């Protein structure tokens, strides 16, 4: 890990990652929260999208007027994201890089940091750096949005952990694709992220992950975090 090659292969011959260019409903809900509950203007916001993929969330926030930076480890995905932004007349700064290391941004630079199912494949060591770095670059009043894989109550996860154990706690290695993914119990998430952040919302959300054409029901969590 960070499994750059696995992701690169995936974007060249997609088995898991969606090719969609529209944000998922929970991102639209988050944008509504920003506007209605926080009363923030998108034009005033700097957004950092970790693992921006083909740019569906970055482009969505840019379309709303925010200044967006997307960091993505796959050069192929960055290329697609740039093309899509260009086609829509959007200016987004897409950078090919690893967010499991130091981030090349000033302290408190961003009002929003997004991690939409992107940090699952970090190692424990990388996750420590990522948490410190997100906390550093997030504005004092900023919000860190995290969507991740929830272990609690997920039968498919139980099978994956038993049949394809990964190299670290609560990881499995996805068959065929070879990606190692980390799942979290709510307690583990709170213990780890709670060192740096105050959890202002944590909700469970089930949906289907399509892998190799087969849909699997999976549990996800969605968390809104603020700096402590
Ligand atoms: C499941 S996809 C989600 C993509 C995007 N966030 C979305 O919601 O459409 C995870 C993305 O994170 C990227 N990624 C994983 N680990 C990364 C890392 N350490 N640094 C940068 N990008 C990473 C992958 O290449 C992939 O594009």
Short mmCIF file of C-alpha atoms and ligand atoms in Angstrom, two decimals, residues 1-4 6-8 10-11 16-18 20 22-24 26-27 49-58 71-75 77 95-101 114-123 126 147 177 179 181, ligand 1:
data_model
loop_
_atom_site.label_atom_id
_atom_site.label_comp_id
_atom_site.label_asym_id
_atom_site.label_seq_id
_atom_site.Cartn_x
_atom_site.Cartn_y
_atom_site.Cartn_z
CA UNK A 1 0.00 0.00 0.00
CA UNK A 2 -0.92 2.78 -0.77
CA UNK A 3 -1.51 0.32 -3.58
CA UNK A 4 -0.98 2.75 -6.36
CA UNK A 6 -3.89 -1.66 -7.82
CA UNK A 7 -5.78 1.59 -8.28
CA UNK A 8 -4.07 2.33 -11.58
CA UNK A 10 -8.55 -0.60 -11.62
CA UNK A 11 -9.02 2.65 -13.54
CA UNK A 16 -15.07 -1.80 -8.66
CA UNK A 17 -14.93 1.94 -9.11
CA UNK A 18 -17.94 3.57 -10.67
CA UNK A 20 -20.41 7.88 -12.67
CA UNK A 22 -22.77 12.58 -10.56
CA UNK A 23 -22.29 12.83 -6.78
CA UNK A 24 -24.11 10.34 -4.56
CA UNK A 26 -25.16 11.81 0.73
CA UNK A 27 -22.87 14.38 -0.90
CA UNK A 49 -11.04 16.13 -2.03
CA UNK A 50 -8.88 13.19 -0.91
CA UNK A 51 -8.88 10.36 -3.46
CA UNK A 52 -10.85 12.41 -5.96
CA UNK A 53 -11.17 9.55 -8.47
CA UNK A 54 -12.77 10.66 -11.72
CA UNK A 55 -13.86 13.90 -10.06
CA UNK A 56 -17.55 13.54 -9.41
CA UNK A 57 -17.43 15.24 -5.99
CA UNK A 58 -14.74 17.80 -6.81
CA UNK A 71 -5.60 14.61 -4.80
CA UNK A 72 -5.61 11.26 -6.49
CA UNK A 73 -3.05 8.47 -6.69
CA UNK A 74 -4.09 7.14 -10.11
CA UNK A 75 -2.81 9.18 -13.05
CA UNK A 77 -8.26 8.84 -12.89
CA UNK A 95 -3.04 16.68 -8.46
CA UNK A 96 -1.59 13.20 -8.85
CA UNK A 97 -0.34 12.34 -5.37
CA UNK A 98 -0.67 10.31 -2.18
CA UNK A 99 -2.69 11.70 0.73
CA UNK A 100 -1.16 9.11 3.06
CA UNK A 101 1.85 11.42 3.44
CA UNK A 114 -13.71 15.24 1.76
CA UNK A 115 -12.76 11.61 2.13
CA UNK A 116 -15.44 9.78 0.19
CA UNK A 117 -14.59 6.10 0.59
CA UNK A 118 -10.96 6.89 -0.20
CA UNK A 119 -8.90 6.21 2.93
CA UNK A 120 -9.90 2.53 3.24
CA UNK A 121 -6.72 1.36 1.60
CA UNK A 122 -4.27 3.32 3.78
CA UNK A 123 -1.99 1.40 6.09
CA UNK A 126 -0.31 6.18 6.68
CA UNK A 147 -17.42 8.00 4.29
CA UNK A 177 -8.50 -6.88 -7.52
CA UNK A 179 -6.84 -4.16 -2.87
CA UNK A 181 -9.35 -2.47 2.66
C1 LIG B 1 -13.52 4.14 -3.94
S1 LIG B 1 -12.67 5.35 -4.84
C2 LIG B 1 -13.63 6.80 -4.48
C3 LIG B 1 -13.37 7.93 -5.45
C4 LIG B 1 -14.09 9.23 -5.14
N1 LIG B 1 -13.79 9.70 -3.79
C5 LIG B 1 -15.59 9.08 -5.34
O1 LIG B 1 -16.33 9.12 -4.36
O2 LIG B 1 -16.00 8.93 -6.49
C6 LIG B 1 -11.18 5.61 -3.86
C7 LIG B 1 -10.23 6.56 -4.56
O3 LIG B 1 -9.16 6.90 -3.67
C8 LIG B 1 -7.93 6.86 -4.40
N2 LIG B 1 -6.88 6.63 -3.41
C9 LIG B 1 -6.74 5.56 -2.59
N3 LIG B 1 -5.68 5.70 -1.78
C10 LIG B 1 -5.12 6.90 -2.12
C11 LIG B 1 -4.00 7.62 -1.62
N4 LIG B 1 -3.23 7.13 -0.64
N5 LIG B 1 -3.71 8.83 -2.16
C12 LIG B 1 -4.49 9.34 -3.17
N6 LIG B 1 -5.56 8.69 -3.68
C13 LIG B 1 -5.89 7.49 -3.15
C14 LIG B 1 -8.13 5.72 -5.40
O4 LIG B 1 -7.26 5.77 -6.48
C15 LIG B 1 -9.60 5.93 -5.78
O5 LIG B 1 -9.70 6.82 -6.85
#
